[in-house]
Coordinates of C-alpha atoms and ligand atoms in Angstrom, one line a residue:
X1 CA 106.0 99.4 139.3
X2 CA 102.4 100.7 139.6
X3 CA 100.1 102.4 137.8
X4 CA 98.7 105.8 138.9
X5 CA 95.5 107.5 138.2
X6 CA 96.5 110.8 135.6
X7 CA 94.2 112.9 137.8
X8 CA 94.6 112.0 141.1
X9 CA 98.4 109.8 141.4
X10 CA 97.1 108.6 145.1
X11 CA 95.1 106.0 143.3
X12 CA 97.8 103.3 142.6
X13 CA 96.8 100.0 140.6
X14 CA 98.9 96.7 139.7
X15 CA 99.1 96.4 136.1
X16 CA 96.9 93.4 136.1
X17 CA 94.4 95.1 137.7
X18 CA 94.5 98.0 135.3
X19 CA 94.4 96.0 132.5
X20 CA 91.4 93.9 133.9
X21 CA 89.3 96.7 135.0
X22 CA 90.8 100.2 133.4
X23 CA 88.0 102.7 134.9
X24 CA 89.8 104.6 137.4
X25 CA 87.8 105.6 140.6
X26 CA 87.9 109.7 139.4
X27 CA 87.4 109.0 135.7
X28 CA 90.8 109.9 135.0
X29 CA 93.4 107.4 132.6
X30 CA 95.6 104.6 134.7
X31 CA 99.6 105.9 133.5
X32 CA 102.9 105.2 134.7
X33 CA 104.1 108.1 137.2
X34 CA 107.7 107.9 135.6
X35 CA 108.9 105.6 132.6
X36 CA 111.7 104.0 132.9
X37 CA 114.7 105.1 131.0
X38 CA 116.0 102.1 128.7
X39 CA 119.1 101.5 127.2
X40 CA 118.0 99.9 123.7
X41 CA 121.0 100.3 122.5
X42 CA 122.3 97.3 124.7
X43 CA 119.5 95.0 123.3
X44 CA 119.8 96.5 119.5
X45 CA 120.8 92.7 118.2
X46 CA 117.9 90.9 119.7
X47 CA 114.9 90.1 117.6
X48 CA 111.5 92.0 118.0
X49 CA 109.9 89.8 120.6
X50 CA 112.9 89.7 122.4
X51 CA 114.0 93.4 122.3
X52 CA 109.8 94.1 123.3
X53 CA 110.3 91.3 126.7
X54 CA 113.1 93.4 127.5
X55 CA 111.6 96.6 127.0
X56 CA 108.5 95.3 128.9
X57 CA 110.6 94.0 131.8
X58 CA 112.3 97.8 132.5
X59 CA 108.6 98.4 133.6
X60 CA 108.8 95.9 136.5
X61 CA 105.6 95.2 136.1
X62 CA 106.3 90.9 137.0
X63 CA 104.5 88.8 134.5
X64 CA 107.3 88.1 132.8
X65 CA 106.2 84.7 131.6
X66 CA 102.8 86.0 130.6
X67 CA 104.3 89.1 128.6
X68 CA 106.7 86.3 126.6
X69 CA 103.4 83.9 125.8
X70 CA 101.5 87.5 125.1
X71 CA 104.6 88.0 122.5
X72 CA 104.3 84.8 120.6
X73 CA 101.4 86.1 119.0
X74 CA 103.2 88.6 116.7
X75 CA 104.5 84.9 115.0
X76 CA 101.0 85.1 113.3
X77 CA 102.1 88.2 111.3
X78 CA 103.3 88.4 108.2
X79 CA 107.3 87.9 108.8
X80 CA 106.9 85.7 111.6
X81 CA 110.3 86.6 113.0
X82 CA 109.3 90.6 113.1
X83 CA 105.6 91.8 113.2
X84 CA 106.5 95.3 111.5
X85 CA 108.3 96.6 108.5
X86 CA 110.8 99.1 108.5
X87 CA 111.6 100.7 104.6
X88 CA 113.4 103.5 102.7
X89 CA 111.3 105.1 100.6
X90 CA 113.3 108.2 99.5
X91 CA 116.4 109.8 100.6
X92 CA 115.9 110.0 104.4
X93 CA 112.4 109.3 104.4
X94 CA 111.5 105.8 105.8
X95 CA 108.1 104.1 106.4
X96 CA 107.3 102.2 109.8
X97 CA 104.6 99.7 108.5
X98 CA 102.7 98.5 111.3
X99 CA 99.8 96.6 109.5
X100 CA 101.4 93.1 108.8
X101 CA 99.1 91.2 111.2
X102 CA 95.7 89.5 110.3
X103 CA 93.5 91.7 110.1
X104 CA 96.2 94.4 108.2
X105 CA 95.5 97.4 110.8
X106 CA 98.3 98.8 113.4
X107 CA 95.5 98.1 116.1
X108 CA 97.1 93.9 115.9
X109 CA 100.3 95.1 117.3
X110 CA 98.7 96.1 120.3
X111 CA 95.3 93.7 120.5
X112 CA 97.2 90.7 119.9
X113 CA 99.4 90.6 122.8
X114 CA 96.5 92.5 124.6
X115 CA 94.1 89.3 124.1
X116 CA 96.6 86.9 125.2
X117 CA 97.4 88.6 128.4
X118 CA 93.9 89.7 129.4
X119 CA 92.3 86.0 128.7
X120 CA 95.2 84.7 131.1
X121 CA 94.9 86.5 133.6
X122 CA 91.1 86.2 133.8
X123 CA 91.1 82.7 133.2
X124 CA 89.2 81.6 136.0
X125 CA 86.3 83.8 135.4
X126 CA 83.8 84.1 132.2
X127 CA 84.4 87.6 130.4
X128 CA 82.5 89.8 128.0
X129 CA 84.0 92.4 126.1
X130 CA 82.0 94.8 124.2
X131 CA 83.6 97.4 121.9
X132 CA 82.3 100.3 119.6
X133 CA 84.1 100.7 116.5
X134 CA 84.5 103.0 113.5
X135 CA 86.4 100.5 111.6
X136 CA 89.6 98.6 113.0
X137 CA 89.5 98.4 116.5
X138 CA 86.4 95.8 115.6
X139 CA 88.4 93.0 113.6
X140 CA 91.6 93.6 116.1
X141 CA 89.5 92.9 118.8
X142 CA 87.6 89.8 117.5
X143 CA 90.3 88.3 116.0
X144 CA 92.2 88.6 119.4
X145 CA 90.0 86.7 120.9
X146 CA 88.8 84.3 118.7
X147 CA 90.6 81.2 120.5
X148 CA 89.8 82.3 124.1
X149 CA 87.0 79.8 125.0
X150 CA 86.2 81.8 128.5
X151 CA 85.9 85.3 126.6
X152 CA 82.8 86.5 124.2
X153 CA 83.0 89.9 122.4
X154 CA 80.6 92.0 121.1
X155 CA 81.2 94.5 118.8
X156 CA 79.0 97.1 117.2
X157 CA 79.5 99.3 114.5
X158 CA 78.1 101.8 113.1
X159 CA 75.8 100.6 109.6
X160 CA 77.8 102.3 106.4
X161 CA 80.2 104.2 108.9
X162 CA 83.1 101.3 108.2
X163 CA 85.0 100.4 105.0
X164 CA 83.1 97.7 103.6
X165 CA 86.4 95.0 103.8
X166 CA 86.1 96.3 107.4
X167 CA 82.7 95.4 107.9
X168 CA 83.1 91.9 106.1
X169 CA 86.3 91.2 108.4
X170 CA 83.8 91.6 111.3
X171 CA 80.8 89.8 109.7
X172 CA 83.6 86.5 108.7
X173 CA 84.5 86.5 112.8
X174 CA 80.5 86.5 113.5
X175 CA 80.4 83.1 114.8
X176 CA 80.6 81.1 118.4
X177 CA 82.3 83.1 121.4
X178 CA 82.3 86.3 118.9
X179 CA 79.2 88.9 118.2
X180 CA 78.7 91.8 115.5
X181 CA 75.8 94.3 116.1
X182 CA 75.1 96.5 113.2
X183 CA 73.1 99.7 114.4
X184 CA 71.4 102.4 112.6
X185 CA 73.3 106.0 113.3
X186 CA 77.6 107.2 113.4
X187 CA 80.3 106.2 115.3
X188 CA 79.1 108.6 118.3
X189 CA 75.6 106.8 118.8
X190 CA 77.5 103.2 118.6
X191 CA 80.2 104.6 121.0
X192 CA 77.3 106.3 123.1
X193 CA 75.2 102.8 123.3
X194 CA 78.6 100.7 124.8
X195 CA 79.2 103.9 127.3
X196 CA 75.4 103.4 128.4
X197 CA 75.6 99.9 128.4
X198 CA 78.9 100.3 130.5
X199 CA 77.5 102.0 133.0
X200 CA 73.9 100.6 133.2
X201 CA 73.4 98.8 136.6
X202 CA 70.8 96.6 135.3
X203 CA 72.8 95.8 132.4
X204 CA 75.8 94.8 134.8
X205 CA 73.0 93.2 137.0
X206 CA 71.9 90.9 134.4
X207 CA 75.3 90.1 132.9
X208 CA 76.4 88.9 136.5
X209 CA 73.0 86.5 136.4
X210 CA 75.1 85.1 133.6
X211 CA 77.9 84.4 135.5
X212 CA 80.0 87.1 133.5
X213 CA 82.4 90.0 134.1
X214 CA 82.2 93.2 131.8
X215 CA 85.5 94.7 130.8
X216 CA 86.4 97.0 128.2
X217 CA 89.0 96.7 126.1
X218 CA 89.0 99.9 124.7
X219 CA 91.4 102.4 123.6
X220 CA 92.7 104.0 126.7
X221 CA 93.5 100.5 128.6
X222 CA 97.0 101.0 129.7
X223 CA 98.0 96.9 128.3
X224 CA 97.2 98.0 125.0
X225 CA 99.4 101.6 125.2
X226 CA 102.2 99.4 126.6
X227 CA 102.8 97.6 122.9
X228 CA 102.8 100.1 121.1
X229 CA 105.8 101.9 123.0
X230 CA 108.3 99.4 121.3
X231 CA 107.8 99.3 117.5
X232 CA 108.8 102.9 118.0
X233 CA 111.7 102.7 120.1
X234 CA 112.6 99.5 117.8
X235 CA 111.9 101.4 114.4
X236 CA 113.7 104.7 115.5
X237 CA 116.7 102.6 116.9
X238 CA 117.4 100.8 113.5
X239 CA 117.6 103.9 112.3
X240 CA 119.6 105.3 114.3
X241 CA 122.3 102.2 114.3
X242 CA 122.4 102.9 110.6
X243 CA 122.9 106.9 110.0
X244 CA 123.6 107.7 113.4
X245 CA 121.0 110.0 113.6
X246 CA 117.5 109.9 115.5
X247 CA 114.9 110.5 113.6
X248 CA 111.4 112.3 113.6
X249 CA 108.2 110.2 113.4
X250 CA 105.4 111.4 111.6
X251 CA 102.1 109.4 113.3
X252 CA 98.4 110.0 111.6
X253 CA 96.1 110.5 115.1
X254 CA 93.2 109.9 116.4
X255 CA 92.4 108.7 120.2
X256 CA 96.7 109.3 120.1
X257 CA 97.5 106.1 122.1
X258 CA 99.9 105.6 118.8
X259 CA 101.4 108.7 119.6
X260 CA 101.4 108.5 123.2
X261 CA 103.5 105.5 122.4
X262 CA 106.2 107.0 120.6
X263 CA 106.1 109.8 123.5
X264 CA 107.1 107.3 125.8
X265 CA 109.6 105.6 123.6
X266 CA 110.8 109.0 123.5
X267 CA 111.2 109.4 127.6
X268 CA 112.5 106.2 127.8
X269 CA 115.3 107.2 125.6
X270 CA 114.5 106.6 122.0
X271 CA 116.8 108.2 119.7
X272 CA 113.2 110.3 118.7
X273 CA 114.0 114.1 117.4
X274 CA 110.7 115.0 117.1
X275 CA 107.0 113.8 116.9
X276 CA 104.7 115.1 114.4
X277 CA 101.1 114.8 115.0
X278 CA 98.7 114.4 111.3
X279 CA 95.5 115.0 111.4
X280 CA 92.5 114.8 108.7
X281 CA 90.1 117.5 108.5
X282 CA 89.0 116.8 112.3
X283 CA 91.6 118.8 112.7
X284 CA 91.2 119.5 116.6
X285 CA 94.6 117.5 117.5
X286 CA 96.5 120.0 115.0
X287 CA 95.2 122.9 116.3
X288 CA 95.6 122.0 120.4
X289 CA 99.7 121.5 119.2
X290 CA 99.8 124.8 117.4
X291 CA 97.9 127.1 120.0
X292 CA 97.5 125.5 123.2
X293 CA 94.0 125.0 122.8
X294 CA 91.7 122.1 123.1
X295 CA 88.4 123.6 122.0
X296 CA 85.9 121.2 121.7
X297 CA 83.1 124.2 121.5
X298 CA 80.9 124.4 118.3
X299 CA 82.8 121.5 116.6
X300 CA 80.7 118.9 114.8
X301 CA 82.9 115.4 113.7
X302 CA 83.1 115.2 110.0
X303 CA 83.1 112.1 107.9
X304 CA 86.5 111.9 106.1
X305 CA 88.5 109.4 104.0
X306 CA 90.2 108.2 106.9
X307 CA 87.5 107.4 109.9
X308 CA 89.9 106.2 112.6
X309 CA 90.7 109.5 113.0
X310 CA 87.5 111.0 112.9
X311 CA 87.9 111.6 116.7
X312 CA 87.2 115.1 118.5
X313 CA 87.5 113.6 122.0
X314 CA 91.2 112.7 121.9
X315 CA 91.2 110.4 124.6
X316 CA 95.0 109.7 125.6
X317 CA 96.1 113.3 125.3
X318 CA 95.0 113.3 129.0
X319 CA 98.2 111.0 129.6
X320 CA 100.3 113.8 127.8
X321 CA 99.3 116.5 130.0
X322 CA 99.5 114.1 133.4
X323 CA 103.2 113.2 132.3
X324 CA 104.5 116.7 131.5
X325 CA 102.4 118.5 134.1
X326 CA 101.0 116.1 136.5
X327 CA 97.8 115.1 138.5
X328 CA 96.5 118.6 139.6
X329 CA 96.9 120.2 136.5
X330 CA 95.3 117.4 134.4
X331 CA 92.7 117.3 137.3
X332 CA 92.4 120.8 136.4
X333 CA 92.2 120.7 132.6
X334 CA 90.0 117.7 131.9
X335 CA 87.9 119.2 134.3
X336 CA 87.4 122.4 132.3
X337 CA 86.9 120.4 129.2
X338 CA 84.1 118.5 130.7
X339 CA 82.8 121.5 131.5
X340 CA 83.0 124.1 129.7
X341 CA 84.3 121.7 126.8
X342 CA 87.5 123.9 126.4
X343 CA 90.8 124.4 128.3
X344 CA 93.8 126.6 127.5
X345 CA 97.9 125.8 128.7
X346 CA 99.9 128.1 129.9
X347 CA 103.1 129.4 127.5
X348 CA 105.1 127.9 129.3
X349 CA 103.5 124.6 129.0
X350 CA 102.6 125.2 125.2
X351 CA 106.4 125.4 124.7
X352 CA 107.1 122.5 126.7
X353 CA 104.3 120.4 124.3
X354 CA 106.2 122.1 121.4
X355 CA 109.6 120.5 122.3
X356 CA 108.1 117.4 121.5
X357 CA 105.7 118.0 118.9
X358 CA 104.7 119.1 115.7
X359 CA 101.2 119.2 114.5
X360 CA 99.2 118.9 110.9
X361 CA 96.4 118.1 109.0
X362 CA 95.3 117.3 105.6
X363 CA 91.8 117.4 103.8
X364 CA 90.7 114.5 101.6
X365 CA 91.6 116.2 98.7
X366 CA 94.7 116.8 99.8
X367 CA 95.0 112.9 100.4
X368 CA 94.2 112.3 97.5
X369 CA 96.0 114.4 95.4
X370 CA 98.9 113.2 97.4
X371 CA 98.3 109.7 96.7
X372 CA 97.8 110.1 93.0
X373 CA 100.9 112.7 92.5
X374 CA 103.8 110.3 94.3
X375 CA 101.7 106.7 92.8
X376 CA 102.1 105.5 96.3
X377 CA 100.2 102.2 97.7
X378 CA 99.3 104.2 101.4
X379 CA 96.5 104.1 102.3
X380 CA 93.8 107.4 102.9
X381 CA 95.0 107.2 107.0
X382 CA 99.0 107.3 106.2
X383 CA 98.4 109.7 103.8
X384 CA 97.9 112.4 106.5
X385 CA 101.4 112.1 107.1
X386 CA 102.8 113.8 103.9
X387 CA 101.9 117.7 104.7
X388 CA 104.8 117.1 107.6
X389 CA 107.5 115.4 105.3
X390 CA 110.9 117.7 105.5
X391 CA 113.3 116.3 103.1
X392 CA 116.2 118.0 104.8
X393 CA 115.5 115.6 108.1
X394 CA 115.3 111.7 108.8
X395 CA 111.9 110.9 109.0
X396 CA 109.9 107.7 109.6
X397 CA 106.4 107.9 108.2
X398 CA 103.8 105.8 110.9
X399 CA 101.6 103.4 108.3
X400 CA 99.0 102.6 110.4
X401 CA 96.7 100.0 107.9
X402 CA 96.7 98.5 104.5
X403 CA 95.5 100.2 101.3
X404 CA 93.4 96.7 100.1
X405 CA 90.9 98.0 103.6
X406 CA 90.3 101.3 101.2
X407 CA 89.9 100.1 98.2
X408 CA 87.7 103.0 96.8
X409 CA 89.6 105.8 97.6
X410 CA 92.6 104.0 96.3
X411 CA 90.7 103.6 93.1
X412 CA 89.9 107.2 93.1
X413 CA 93.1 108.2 93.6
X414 CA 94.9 106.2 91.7
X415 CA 92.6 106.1 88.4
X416 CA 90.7 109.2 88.7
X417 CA 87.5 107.5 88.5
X418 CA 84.6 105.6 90.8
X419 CA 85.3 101.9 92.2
X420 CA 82.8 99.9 90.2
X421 CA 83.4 96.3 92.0
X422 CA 85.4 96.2 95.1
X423 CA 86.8 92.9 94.6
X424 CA 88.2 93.7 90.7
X425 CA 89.2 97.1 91.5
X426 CA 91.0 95.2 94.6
X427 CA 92.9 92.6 92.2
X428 CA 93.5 95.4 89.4
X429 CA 95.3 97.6 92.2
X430 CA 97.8 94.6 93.3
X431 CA 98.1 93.9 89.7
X432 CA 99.2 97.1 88.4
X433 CA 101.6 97.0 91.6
X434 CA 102.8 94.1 91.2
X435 CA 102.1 93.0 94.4
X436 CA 100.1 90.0 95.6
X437 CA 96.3 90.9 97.1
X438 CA 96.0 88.9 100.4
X439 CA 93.9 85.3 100.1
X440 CA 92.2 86.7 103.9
X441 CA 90.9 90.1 102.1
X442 CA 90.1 88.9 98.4
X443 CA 88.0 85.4 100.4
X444 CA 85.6 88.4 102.2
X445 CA 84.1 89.3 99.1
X446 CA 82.8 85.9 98.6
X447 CA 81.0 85.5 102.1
X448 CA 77.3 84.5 101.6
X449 CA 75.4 88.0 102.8
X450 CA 73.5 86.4 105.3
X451 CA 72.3 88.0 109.0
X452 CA 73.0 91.3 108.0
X453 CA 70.2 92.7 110.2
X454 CA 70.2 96.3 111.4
X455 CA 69.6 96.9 115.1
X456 CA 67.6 100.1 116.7
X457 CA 70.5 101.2 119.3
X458 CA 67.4 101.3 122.0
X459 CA 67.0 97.1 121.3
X460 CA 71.3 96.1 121.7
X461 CA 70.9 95.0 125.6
X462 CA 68.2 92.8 124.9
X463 CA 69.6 91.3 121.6
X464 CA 73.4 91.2 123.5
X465 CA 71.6 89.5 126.3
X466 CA 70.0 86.8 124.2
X467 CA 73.5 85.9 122.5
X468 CA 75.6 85.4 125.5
X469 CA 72.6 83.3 127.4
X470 CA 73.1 80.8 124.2
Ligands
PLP501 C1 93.1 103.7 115.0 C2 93.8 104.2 113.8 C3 94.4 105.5 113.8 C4 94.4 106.4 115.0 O1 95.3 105.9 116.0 P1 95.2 106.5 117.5 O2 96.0 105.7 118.3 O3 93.7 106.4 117.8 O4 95.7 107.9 117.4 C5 95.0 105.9 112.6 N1 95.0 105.1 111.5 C6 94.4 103.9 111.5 C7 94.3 103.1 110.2 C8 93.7 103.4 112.6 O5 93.1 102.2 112.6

């Protein structure tokens, strides 16, 4: 199978080549035309890894023995037989916990794999990969790379715009093929200084002096959307063996390629009743379910408890509109949002969007409060989830990362009061939970501060230069 481009389906790509070099020719999103539908029920006793192969295979994408070494990587997570962790936590309510791998974010289930397959296939060539991140996609990504001797990453975050474990994960991967950039400003000025080093001809000039390739490994590559299709299709099938019931999944958005995932799942033949969409108090995602509107107009992002979804540019809900309406429509719509910054659907197509959805969100308070009322470990992301709990259906809350990376809003949840020393508060958490604080996470807070140097945006080509001539 191919890959087509979500505003003009003409432009086909191999999978390889989409994963390799993801910027369509229109500036549209590389997307399957059709998914295949899949008959998980057939494959329900296999393991994870082996369920996924199959699951992978219905593409007919080829690469099967890539896909099966890309696989092997989930044996680094916590159960090394099954990378997530499916639990009851009240009468029909289950939790999907997706944040067993290393660095305790749902972005390993997809950048694990990703890393292996994108280093094999450009094996014969040196790559750089720079990201932008608000606070997980940064660890995922170095630590996905970490072994590949012919890849270097760069990542650059924005300076107090991360958690600070988040920031020490980076910082402890800071060393031989792998790069952090602090820079002064928010998430938009580091995600604005990648896009113009993207697209900078001299930039790409001087990198090829170097004998390297740029390629992004961001968000809206297709190879990282394709892994997190199967935890979902996995997760709801489990279910559904059990109670005989499909269930509705409750995901905590932001870019939605974890949503997009369980969409697919869903057209593939997952026994999915319904997906619910949470949103924080960037609440754009919430309100384009409800009404049909994607209004970017007049909207400034604000700084919440949960900044992986502190997102107004939704990037993957252009795959949502290509697969229920196709190209000329999402030609069509993404054009008027570029534009004008605001598109409108149809009533038709709002109701089409509604028999698949559901949409929330939730202030900080409201997290909070939430947290402290239930005494649940989740952390200020999953939260999100609990405005669209029904008790009178099967549901299976999405937990996309591990409270220990939020420390101080646990703290202030949980005890009502400020987090005085990360690392205490950390052990005093697990403690009263009886649960054991990971070595990887409590080892952070001893790292020597060293190199903690904050760059000017203007001055990252030069410095990014420097490193990878080294
Ligand atoms: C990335 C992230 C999200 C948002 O996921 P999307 O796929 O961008 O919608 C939610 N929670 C956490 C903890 C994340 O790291």
């Amino acid at each position: 199978m191919h890959l087509v481009e979500s505003t003009n389906a003409n432009n086909k790509i191999d999978f390889k080549q989409a994963l390799i070099n993801p910027n369509a020719p229109q500036g549209g999103l590389y997307s399957p035309l059709t998914l295949p539908l899949f008959d998980g029920e057939k494959y329900s006793a296999l393991s994870y890894k082996d369920f996924a192969l199959k699951l992978i295979e219905s593409f007919g994408f080829g690469y099967e023995d890539l896909f099966k070494k890309a696989l092997k990587s989930y044996e680094n997570f916590d159960d090394k037989h099954c990378p997530i962790r499916l639990r009851k936590i009240k009468d029909k309510l289950y939790i999907n916990e997706l944040y067993h791998g290393p660095t305790r974010a749902f972005k390993d289930m997809a950048l694990q794999p990703f890393g292996v397959l994108l280093s094999e296939f450009s094996k014969d060539k040196n790559i750089l990969i720079i990201c932008a991140t608000s606070g997980d996609t940064g660890p995922a990504t170095l630590k996905s790379f970490e072994k590949a001797s012919n890849v270097k990453v760069v990542c650059i975050y924005p300076k107090g715009g991360t958690s600070r474990v988040q920031e020490l994960q980076m910082r402890a991967l800071d060393k031989d093929n792998l790069k952090v950039f602090a820079i002064k400003g928010d998430f938009d000025t580091a995600q604005g200084t990648l896009k113009q080093l993207l697209h900078s001809k001299d930039f790409q000039n001087k990198i090829k002096a170097l004998d390297y390739e740029l390629c992004a490994a961001n968000s809206v590559n297709f190879g990282r959307i394709l892994f997190q299709i199967i935890y979902h299709y996995y997760a709801s099938l489990k279910l559904y063996a059990e109670l005989k019931e499909s269930a509705e999944i409750i995901i905590p958005s932001g870019n939605f390629g974890n949503a997009l995932g369980a969409f697919y799942a869903k057209q593939m033949g997952a026994k999915i009743a319904k997906i619910k969409i949470a949103s924080n108090a960037n609440n754009i995602l919430s309100e384009f379910f409800n009404t049909g509107i994607y209004d970017l107009q007049g909207k400034i992002l604000k700084k919440t408890l949960s900044p992986a979804m502190d997102i107004l540019v939704s990037s993957n809900v252009e795959r949502l509109l290509f697969a229920k309406f196709g190209d000329k429509r999402t030609h069509e719509l993404m054009s008027l949002l570029k534009n004008k910054r605001v598109f409108k659907l149809e009533k038709e197509e709002l109701q089409s969007l509604q028999e698949d959805f559901e949409a929330d969100f939730c202030t900080d308070e409201e997290v909070i409060e939430f947290i402290r009322a239930n005494k649940l470990l989740i952390d200020p992301h999953t939260a999100t989830c609990f405005k669209l709990v029904d008790t009178t259906k099967t549901q299976i809350i999405t937990a996309t990362a591990e409270w220990s990376k939020f420390t101080p809003s646990m703290i202030k949840a949980l005890y009502d009061r400020e987090c005085v020393d990360e690392k205490s508060d950390l052990e005093l958490i697990a403690r009263d939970f009886d649960l054991e604080a990971k070595e990887d996470i409590l080892n952070l807070f001893d790292m020597k501060k060293e190199n903690e140097q904050v760059f000017d945006p203007a001055k990252i080509q030069e410095a990014i230069l420097e490193w990878v001539q080294k």
